[in-house]
Structures are given as C-alpha cells and as structure tokens.
Short mmCIF file of C-alpha atoms in Angstrom, two decimals:
data_model
loop_
_atom_site.label_atom_id
_atom_site.label_comp_id
_atom_site.label_asym_id
_atom_site.label_seq_id
_atom_site.Cartn_x
_atom_site.Cartn_y
_atom_site.Cartn_z
CA UNK A 130 0.00 0.00 0.00
CA UNK A 131 1.24 3.50 -0.88
CA UNK A 132 -0.30 6.57 0.78
CA UNK A 133 0.19 10.17 -0.35
CA UNK A 134 0.30 12.29 2.80
CA UNK A 135 -0.53 15.99 3.08
CA UNK A 136 1.86 18.09 0.96
CA UNK A 137 3.59 21.30 1.97
CA UNK A 138 3.79 24.47 -0.11
CA UNK A 139 6.36 27.25 0.18
CA UNK A 140 5.78 30.39 -1.87
CA UNK A 141 8.46 33.02 -2.62
CA UNK A 142 8.18 36.44 -1.00
CA UNK A 143 7.53 38.66 -4.00
CA UNK A 144 3.92 38.99 -5.12
CA UNK A 145 2.65 40.12 -8.53
CA UNK A 146 -1.05 40.98 -8.65
CA UNK A 147 -3.31 40.99 -11.69
CA UNK A 148 -3.37 44.80 -11.72
CA UNK A 149 0.43 44.92 -11.57
CA UNK A 150 0.67 42.40 -14.41
CA UNK A 151 -1.58 44.54 -16.60
CA UNK A 152 0.23 47.76 -15.68
CA UNK A 153 3.57 46.13 -16.54
CA UNK A 154 2.25 44.99 -19.92
CA UNK A 155 0.82 48.42 -20.75
CA UNK A 156 4.11 50.11 -19.86
CA UNK A 157 6.49 47.74 -21.63
CA UNK A 158 4.46 46.60 -24.65
CA UNK A 159 2.35 49.67 -25.39
CA UNK A 160 3.30 49.71 -29.09
CA UNK A 161 1.95 46.22 -29.80
CA UNK A 162 -1.20 46.25 -31.91
CA UNK A 163 -2.59 43.18 -30.12
CA UNK A 164 -1.84 44.34 -26.57
CA UNK A 165 -5.48 45.02 -25.68
CA UNK A 166 -6.47 41.56 -26.88
CA UNK A 167 -3.73 39.96 -24.78
CA UNK A 168 -4.75 41.96 -21.71
CA UNK A 169 -8.39 40.97 -22.14
CA UNK A 170 -7.39 37.31 -22.19
CA UNK A 171 -5.18 37.74 -19.11
CA UNK A 172 -8.11 39.39 -17.30
CA UNK A 173 -10.40 36.51 -18.26
CA UNK A 174 -7.93 33.98 -16.87
CA UNK A 175 -8.62 35.71 -13.56
CA UNK A 176 -5.41 34.99 -11.65
CA UNK A 177 -5.45 37.26 -8.60
CA UNK A 178 -1.78 37.01 -7.73
CA UNK A 179 1.41 35.07 -8.31
CA UNK A 180 4.58 34.65 -6.26
CA UNK A 181 8.04 35.31 -7.75
CA UNK A 182 11.58 34.57 -6.55
CA UNK A 183 12.68 38.07 -7.64
CA UNK A 184 10.78 41.37 -7.81
CA UNK A 185 9.39 42.05 -11.28
CA UNK A 186 11.87 44.90 -11.78
CA UNK A 187 14.69 42.34 -11.65
CA UNK A 188 12.79 39.52 -13.34
CA UNK A 189 12.23 41.74 -16.38
CA UNK A 190 15.96 42.45 -16.76
CA UNK A 191 17.53 39.53 -18.56
CA UNK A 192 21.07 39.18 -17.20
CA UNK A 193 21.66 35.93 -19.05
CA UNK A 194 20.77 32.28 -18.69
CA UNK A 195 23.75 31.56 -16.43
CA UNK A 196 22.71 34.28 -13.98
CA UNK A 197 19.13 33.08 -13.91
CA UNK A 198 20.19 29.50 -13.33
CA UNK A 199 22.34 30.69 -10.42
CA UNK A 200 19.28 32.44 -8.98
CA UNK A 201 17.37 29.20 -9.36
CA UNK A 202 20.04 27.30 -7.40
CA UNK A 203 20.23 29.88 -4.61
CA UNK A 204 16.45 30.23 -4.19
CA UNK A 205 15.86 26.48 -4.42
CA UNK A 206 18.30 25.86 -1.59
CA UNK A 207 16.66 28.64 0.43
CA UNK A 208 13.05 27.45 0.02
CA UNK A 209 13.27 23.66 -0.28
CA UNK A 210 14.28 23.05 3.37
CA UNK A 211 11.02 24.44 4.76
CA UNK A 212 9.01 22.38 2.28
CA UNK A 213 10.86 19.19 3.24
CA UNK A 214 10.55 19.76 6.99
CA UNK A 215 6.79 20.37 6.71
CA UNK A 216 6.22 17.38 4.40
CA UNK A 217 8.09 15.03 6.75
CA UNK A 218 6.15 16.40 9.74
CA UNK A 219 2.86 15.88 7.89
CA UNK A 220 3.83 12.23 7.37
CA UNK A 221 5.09 11.80 10.97
CA UNK A 222 8.44 10.64 9.58
CA UNK A 223 11.99 11.94 9.63
CA UNK A 224 14.92 11.90 7.24
CA UNK A 225 16.12 8.47 8.41
CA UNK A 226 12.86 6.93 7.17
CA UNK A 227 13.24 8.05 3.54
CA UNK A 228 14.29 5.47 0.94
CA UNK A 229 14.13 7.59 -2.21
CA UNK A 230 13.84 11.23 -3.26
CA UNK A 231 11.99 12.14 -6.44
CA UNK A 232 12.90 15.71 -7.43
CA UNK A 233 11.00 17.37 -10.27
CA UNK A 234 11.61 20.68 -12.03
CA UNK A 235 11.55 22.02 -15.56
CA UNK A 236 12.68 25.60 -14.80
CA UNK A 237 16.30 25.17 -13.66
CA UNK A 238 19.20 22.80 -14.26
CA UNK A 239 22.06 21.48 -12.16
CA UNK A 240 24.42 18.53 -12.21
CA UNK A 241 24.62 16.80 -9.84
CA UNK A 242 20.90 16.97 -9.21
CA UNK A 243 19.68 18.85 -6.15
CA UNK A 244 18.86 15.41 -4.75
CA UNK A 245 22.57 15.06 -3.88
CA UNK A 246 22.48 18.39 -2.04
CA UNK A 247 19.33 17.34 -0.18
CA UNK A 248 20.92 14.08 1.00
CA UNK A 249 23.95 15.96 2.32
CA UNK A 250 22.02 18.93 3.71
CA UNK A 251 19.41 16.89 5.60
CA UNK A 252 21.52 13.83 6.39
CA UNK A 253 19.23 11.44 4.54
CA UNK A 254 20.60 7.87 4.48
CA UNK A 255 23.65 7.52 2.22
CA UNK A 256 21.84 4.85 0.19
CA UNK A 257 18.82 7.06 -0.53
CA UNK A 258 17.82 6.47 -4.16
CA UNK A 259 17.93 9.65 -6.28
CA UNK A 260 15.25 10.04 -8.98
CA UNK A 261 15.45 13.47 -10.66
CA UNK A 262 12.82 14.16 -13.34
CA UNK A 263 13.50 17.17 -15.54
CA UNK A 264 11.54 17.11 -18.79
CA UNK A 265 7.92 16.34 -17.96
CA UNK A 266 6.85 19.95 -17.34
CA UNK A 267 3.49 20.44 -15.67
CA UNK A 268 2.78 16.70 -15.70
CA UNK A 269 5.75 15.98 -13.45
CA UNK A 270 3.88 16.34 -10.16
CA UNK A 271 1.57 13.49 -11.09
CA UNK A 272 4.51 11.60 -12.64
CA UNK A 273 6.34 11.83 -9.31
CA UNK A 274 3.33 10.47 -7.40
CA UNK A 275 3.01 7.56 -9.82
CA UNK A 276 6.72 6.71 -9.74
CA UNK A 277 6.67 6.86 -5.92
CA UNK A 278 3.83 4.34 -5.94
CA UNK A 279 5.78 2.12 -8.33
CA UNK A 280 8.92 2.39 -6.17
CA UNK A 281 7.04 1.30 -3.04
CA UNK A 282 5.48 -1.60 -4.95
CA UNK A 283 9.00 -2.72 -5.90
CA UNK A 284 10.45 -1.97 -2.44
CA UNK A 285 7.85 -2.88 0.22
CA UNK A 286 8.21 -0.93 3.45
CA UNK A 287 9.90 2.07 1.82
CA UNK A 288 9.01 5.78 1.94
CA UNK A 289 9.51 8.27 -0.88
CA UNK A 290 9.95 12.03 -0.59
CA UNK A 291 8.70 14.12 -3.53
CA UNK A 292 10.06 17.64 -4.03
CA UNK A 293 8.83 19.94 -6.79
CA UNK A 294 10.67 23.21 -7.37
CA UNK A 295 9.32 25.45 -10.15
CA UNK A 296 10.49 29.02 -10.70
CA UNK A 297 8.68 29.74 -13.95
CA UNK A 298 9.39 33.48 -13.74
CA UNK A 299 13.07 32.76 -14.52
CA UNK A 300 11.97 31.85 -18.05
CA UNK A 301 10.51 35.33 -18.66
CA UNK A 302 11.81 36.64 -21.98
CA UNK A 303 11.48 40.45 -22.24
CA UNK A 304 12.19 40.55 -25.98
CA UNK A 305 9.67 37.84 -26.88
CA UNK A 306 6.55 39.84 -27.72
CA UNK A 307 4.40 37.18 -29.38
CA UNK A 308 0.85 37.07 -28.08
CA UNK A 309 1.36 33.53 -26.80
CA UNK A 310 4.42 34.70 -24.86
CA UNK A 311 2.45 37.58 -23.30
CA UNK A 312 -0.27 35.18 -22.19
CA UNK A 313 2.28 32.80 -20.69
CA UNK A 314 3.88 35.72 -18.84
CA UNK A 315 0.48 36.41 -17.29
CA UNK A 316 -0.16 32.79 -16.33
CA UNK A 317 2.81 31.17 -14.59
CA UNK A 318 4.11 31.57 -11.04
CA UNK A 319 6.78 30.18 -8.71
CA UNK A 320 6.48 27.65 -5.88
CA UNK A 321 8.12 24.78 -4.03
CA UNK A 322 6.02 21.83 -2.88
CA UNK A 323 6.88 18.56 -1.18
CA UNK A 324 5.08 15.44 -0.01
CA UNK A 325 5.81 11.97 1.28
CA UNK A 326 4.41 8.80 -0.24
CA UNK A 327 4.64 6.20 2.50
CA UNK A 328 4.12 2.49 2.87
CA UNK A 329 3.01 3.02 6.48
CA UNK A 330 -0.57 3.52 7.67
CA UNK A 331 -1.14 7.27 7.62
CA UNK A 332 -4.02 9.66 6.91
CA UNK A 333 -3.95 10.62 3.26
CA UNK A 334 -4.78 9.25 -0.15
CA UNK A 335 -4.20 5.57 -0.81
CA UNK A 336 -2.80 5.23 -4.33
CA UNK A 337 -4.82 2.51 -6.03
CA UNK A 338 -3.81 2.32 -9.68
CA UNK A 339 -1.92 4.66 -12.01
CA UNK A 340 -1.72 5.08 -15.75
CA UNK A 341 -0.28 7.38 -18.40
CA UNK A 342 -1.36 8.43 -21.86
CA UNK A 343 0.30 10.32 -24.73
CA UNK A 344 -1.92 12.35 -27.06
CA UNK A 345 -0.84 11.34 -30.59
CA UNK A 346 1.27 13.76 -32.63
CA UNK A 347 1.14 16.57 -30.07
CA UNK A 348 4.75 16.80 -28.92
CA UNK A 349 5.16 20.32 -30.34
CA UNK A 350 2.08 21.74 -28.57
CA UNK A 351 3.87 22.30 -25.23
CA UNK A 352 7.61 22.81 -25.56
CA UNK A 353 10.74 24.82 -24.91
CA UNK A 354 12.82 26.54 -27.54
CA UNK A 355 16.25 26.50 -25.89
CA UNK A 356 18.24 29.55 -26.97
CA UNK A 357 21.23 31.53 -25.69
CA UNK A 358 18.84 33.47 -23.47
CA UNK A 359 17.48 30.26 -21.92
CA UNK A 360 14.08 28.61 -22.05
CA UNK A 361 11.42 30.08 -24.35
CA UNK A 362 8.15 28.41 -23.45
CA UNK A 363 5.77 27.61 -26.34
CA UNK A 364 2.11 26.81 -25.88
CA UNK A 365 -0.10 25.89 -28.83
CA UNK A 366 -3.70 27.12 -28.90
CA UNK A 367 -4.80 23.51 -29.46
CA UNK A 368 -3.81 22.47 -25.92
CA UNK A 369 -7.15 23.23 -24.16
CA UNK A 370 -8.99 21.31 -26.87
CA UNK A 371 -6.75 18.30 -26.32
CA UNK A 372 -8.41 17.83 -22.97
CA UNK A 373 -11.59 16.80 -24.81
CA UNK A 374 -9.95 13.52 -25.81
CA UNK A 375 -8.97 12.53 -22.28
CA UNK A 376 -12.36 11.69 -20.75
CA UNK A 377 -12.42 8.14 -22.18
CA UNK A 378 -8.84 7.58 -20.98
CA UNK A 379 -9.66 8.72 -17.46
CA UNK A 380 -12.87 6.69 -17.47
CA UNK A 381 -10.92 3.59 -18.51
CA UNK A 382 -8.74 4.05 -15.43
CA UNK A 383 -11.77 4.45 -13.15
CA UNK A 384 -13.48 1.44 -14.67
CA UNK A 385 -10.57 -0.77 -13.63
CA UNK A 386 -11.97 -0.44 -10.12
CA UNK A 387 -15.60 -0.49 -11.27
CA UNK A 388 -16.00 3.27 -10.76
CA UNK A 389 -17.57 5.90 -13.00
CA UNK A 390 -15.25 8.84 -13.73
CA UNK A 391 -18.24 11.23 -13.59
CA UNK A 392 -19.25 10.12 -10.10
CA UNK A 393 -16.05 10.37 -8.07
CA UNK A 394 -16.03 12.25 -4.79
CA UNK A 395 -13.14 14.57 -5.65
CA UNK A 396 -10.83 15.58 -8.50
CA UNK A 397 -7.25 16.81 -8.04
CA UNK A 398 -6.62 18.18 -11.52
CA UNK A 399 -3.69 20.16 -12.90
CA UNK A 400 -4.79 23.78 -13.25
CA UNK A 401 -3.06 24.75 -16.48
CA UNK A 402 -5.67 27.43 -17.06
CA UNK A 403 -9.41 27.94 -16.68
CA UNK A 404 -10.22 26.66 -20.17
CA UNK A 405 -8.44 23.39 -19.44
CA UNK A 406 -10.43 22.91 -16.25
CA UNK A 407 -13.67 23.91 -17.97
CA UNK A 408 -13.10 21.48 -20.86
CA UNK A 409 -12.29 18.62 -18.48
CA UNK A 410 -15.42 19.34 -16.43
CA UNK A 411 -17.53 19.17 -19.59
CA UNK A 412 -15.90 16.01 -20.92
CA UNK A 413 -16.12 14.24 -17.56
CA UNK A 414 -19.69 15.49 -17.07
CA UNK A 415 -18.97 16.82 -13.57
CA UNK A 416 -19.88 20.21 -12.04
CA UNK A 417 -17.10 22.77 -12.33
CA UNK A 418 -17.30 23.31 -8.56
CA UNK A 419 -15.73 19.86 -8.16
CA UNK A 420 -12.50 21.53 -9.28
CA UNK A 421 -12.64 24.29 -6.68
CA UNK A 422 -9.26 23.49 -5.15
CA UNK A 423 -7.60 23.42 -8.57
CA UNK A 424 -9.13 26.84 -9.23
CA UNK A 425 -7.95 28.02 -5.82
CA UNK A 426 -4.36 27.13 -6.70
CA UNK A 427 -4.67 28.80 -10.10
CA UNK A 428 -6.25 32.01 -8.80
CA UNK A 429 -3.76 32.49 -5.96
CA UNK A 430 -0.54 31.11 -7.42
CA UNK A 431 -0.97 30.98 -11.19
CA UNK A 432 0.14 27.88 -13.05
CA UNK A 433 3.00 26.58 -10.87
CA UNK A 434 3.78 23.72 -13.22
CA UNK A 435 4.56 20.40 -11.52
CA UNK A 436 3.67 21.86 -8.11
CA UNK A 437 -0.01 22.32 -9.01
CA UNK A 438 -1.39 18.89 -8.09
CA UNK A 439 0.47 18.83 -4.77
CA UNK A 440 -0.70 22.31 -3.81
CA UNK A 441 -4.25 21.45 -4.89
CA UNK A 442 -4.28 18.43 -2.62
CA UNK A 443 -2.85 20.53 0.24
CA UNK A 444 -5.70 23.01 -0.18
CA UNK A 445 -8.20 20.17 -0.17
CA UNK A 446 -6.70 18.86 3.10
CA UNK A 447 -7.05 22.29 4.68
CA UNK A 448 -10.41 23.14 3.13
CA UNK A 449 -12.56 20.23 4.28
CA UNK A 450 -12.78 17.22 6.55
CA UNK A 451 -11.81 14.34 4.29
CA UNK A 452 -13.57 11.24 5.53
CA UNK A 453 -12.34 7.74 4.78
CA UNK A 454 -13.16 5.71 1.68
CA UNK A 455 -13.89 8.60 -0.66
CA UNK A 456 -12.82 7.96 -4.24
CA UNK A 457 -11.01 10.46 -6.43
CA UNK A 458 -8.46 10.96 -9.16
CA UNK A 459 -5.20 12.86 -9.49
CA UNK A 460 -4.41 13.97 -13.03
CA UNK A 461 -1.57 16.04 -14.45
CA UNK A 462 -0.97 17.20 -18.00
CA UNK A 463 2.25 18.32 -19.66
CA UNK A 464 4.56 18.17 -22.68
CA UNK A 465 3.97 15.33 -25.02
CA UNK A 466 1.05 15.95 -24.53
CA UNK A 467 1.37 13.55 -21.60
CA UNK A 468 -1.34 12.71 -19.10
CA UNK A 469 -0.46 11.02 -15.78
CA UNK A 470 -3.34 9.76 -13.65
CA UNK A 471 -3.82 7.97 -10.34
CA UNK A 472 -7.04 6.62 -8.91
CA UNK A 473 -7.04 7.21 -5.15
CA UNK A 474 -9.11 6.55 -2.02
CA UNK A 475 -8.98 8.62 1.16
CA UNK A 476 -7.77 6.81 4.26
#
C-alpha cells in the first residue's frame, strides 16, 4: 500500500497581482497592436496574484541564462528546506525513514541533481535512491506520485519524498513579444512543494492504480525553444482542446476499479488554465465546482507547473474534513502531450 500524505507548499516572498501584471504589460508593450487583446485574455484567466523569486523589476531584466540559473540554485536551496521539513512532519516521519527522493523541475538545471544536495544537507541515508525528473513539465507532479507508488510496490516498506521546485518566472523573456508569450507571462508563477508517499498507515490518499497516456502527434504543442537566453516556453492554442480527448482515458482508469469517472467524490486536476479545467469538467460530465481546489491554486498562485497537483491536494486537506473511503483521481498534463493519472481513495 502506498499513501500520499498531506503536501507542503512554500511560496516566494515577492507577489505580482493581476493589476500589476496589466500595468507592466501596458508600460512595456504599449506599441503592440494586439496588446489590448492579450490583456483581455489575461483578465479573463482571472489569476489574482502570483509569487516570484525576484521582484518584477529584476525579473524583467535579462542578465543571461547563467545568472538566472544561479538564482534558481540559490532560491531552491533557500526554500526547499522548509518544504521538506513540513512534508516530513505531515507524514510523521523523519529523514532516516526516507528510501528515495523524487525531485522534479523544468525551470532550472544542475548537475549533480539537487537530490545530492538534499541528502547531504538533511543527512538522509547515504543509500537514498535519487530520482530526478526534468523534462515532464506540468505533468511531473503526477509523474512523481506515480513513480513513488511504483517504487514502493518494488520496495515494500519504503518511503519516498517528492520535491517539486518550479520558478517559472526565470523563463521570462522580455524581448519575446508574441501574443502567446504575453499570455504565458500572465499565467505562470513560482512555488516549491513537497510530499511523502509512505508504505506506512497514515491519513492521506491511498494510491490505487496509475496510468499514463500520450496524445498522438502533439509533442510540439507544449515545448521549450532552448536559446542563448534560456528557455522560451511555447504553448499551442490547441492544448485546451486536447483535454476533450482525455475523458475516455480517465474513465478507462476508473473502470478498472468499477467506478464511473463522472461520479467520483473529488478531483485533483492540474490547473493549467481555466479553459483546461472547464473542458475537463464538460468532458467528464462533472460540475465545475468539483475543481474548486484546482481553481484556488490557479487564482492564488498561477500555473505553478509540476507543483499544481500537490498544492491542490494541500488546499483540499485544509479546506474540508476528508472522511475515509472517498474515491477520487489525481491527473496532471504536460509536454507530449502527456497525461499522468492515479485513482485514489482517502484513508
């Protein structure tokens, strides 16, 4: 048995509100003919605020990819410790109990992985298995949960720590003025999340069965162009529509346990944007209010990439009394287009 315990979330200090986002766009892109259209779309997304690792005045000055990656390293090592301590406390475990660390991020790079730093910094066991995952984008939170479940199945009695560190603001490109780039700049935020998947009896979500699915011929719809200035995020307008094809896939997973995907008790869904959530609600034939915690993450943090599903579950833990034996699903979406899903039951 693998149980996902309550996650922790650590948000950077600097806050960018919707009004500040719009004011920044009007000041810096006032000559663009499509600026008003882009601003209208940003307003309709409805994100109230996002957290950044640097104030916007510094974020908007591109000092080079090397500098930004150094900022990533410094801020990751500053924020990750709190997330780890809280996640371990939530699971009633300590560092000595951890068998593997799954670290996910698509917004910074280091070699060795930050898993090596974590083992040294926190005195995890020397034989802790390191599983860094770097190229799954927003899907990586759900990927990490699924791989933790698989690890425990292969190593009974083990415990896996998941750490997600996403500083999307460090991919801001001030000279990229395409409308898709402007929308992305108004959507993504920064966060660190962590959680323990344990083989011990704990309150949380029992991971029942996982699955993955790749939407055919869609690998260019969510991608990075890697240039001298770093990561240029590309998002195709067909992405929200791709969600329409996923209902049968998610229903197939639910049916393995004789459940109906439209009648689950809760849904922990990656909040890539409101249209994605709306399309999934329609295709699954569930009320949009079932996604209230996904919307809560989106409205108050923006799209925080692989951290979304963990923060959404944290908000669900804090927002209601989760009784035992309620059925739900965790689903993340990312480059590929890849879908990672896990059918879960509260315990």
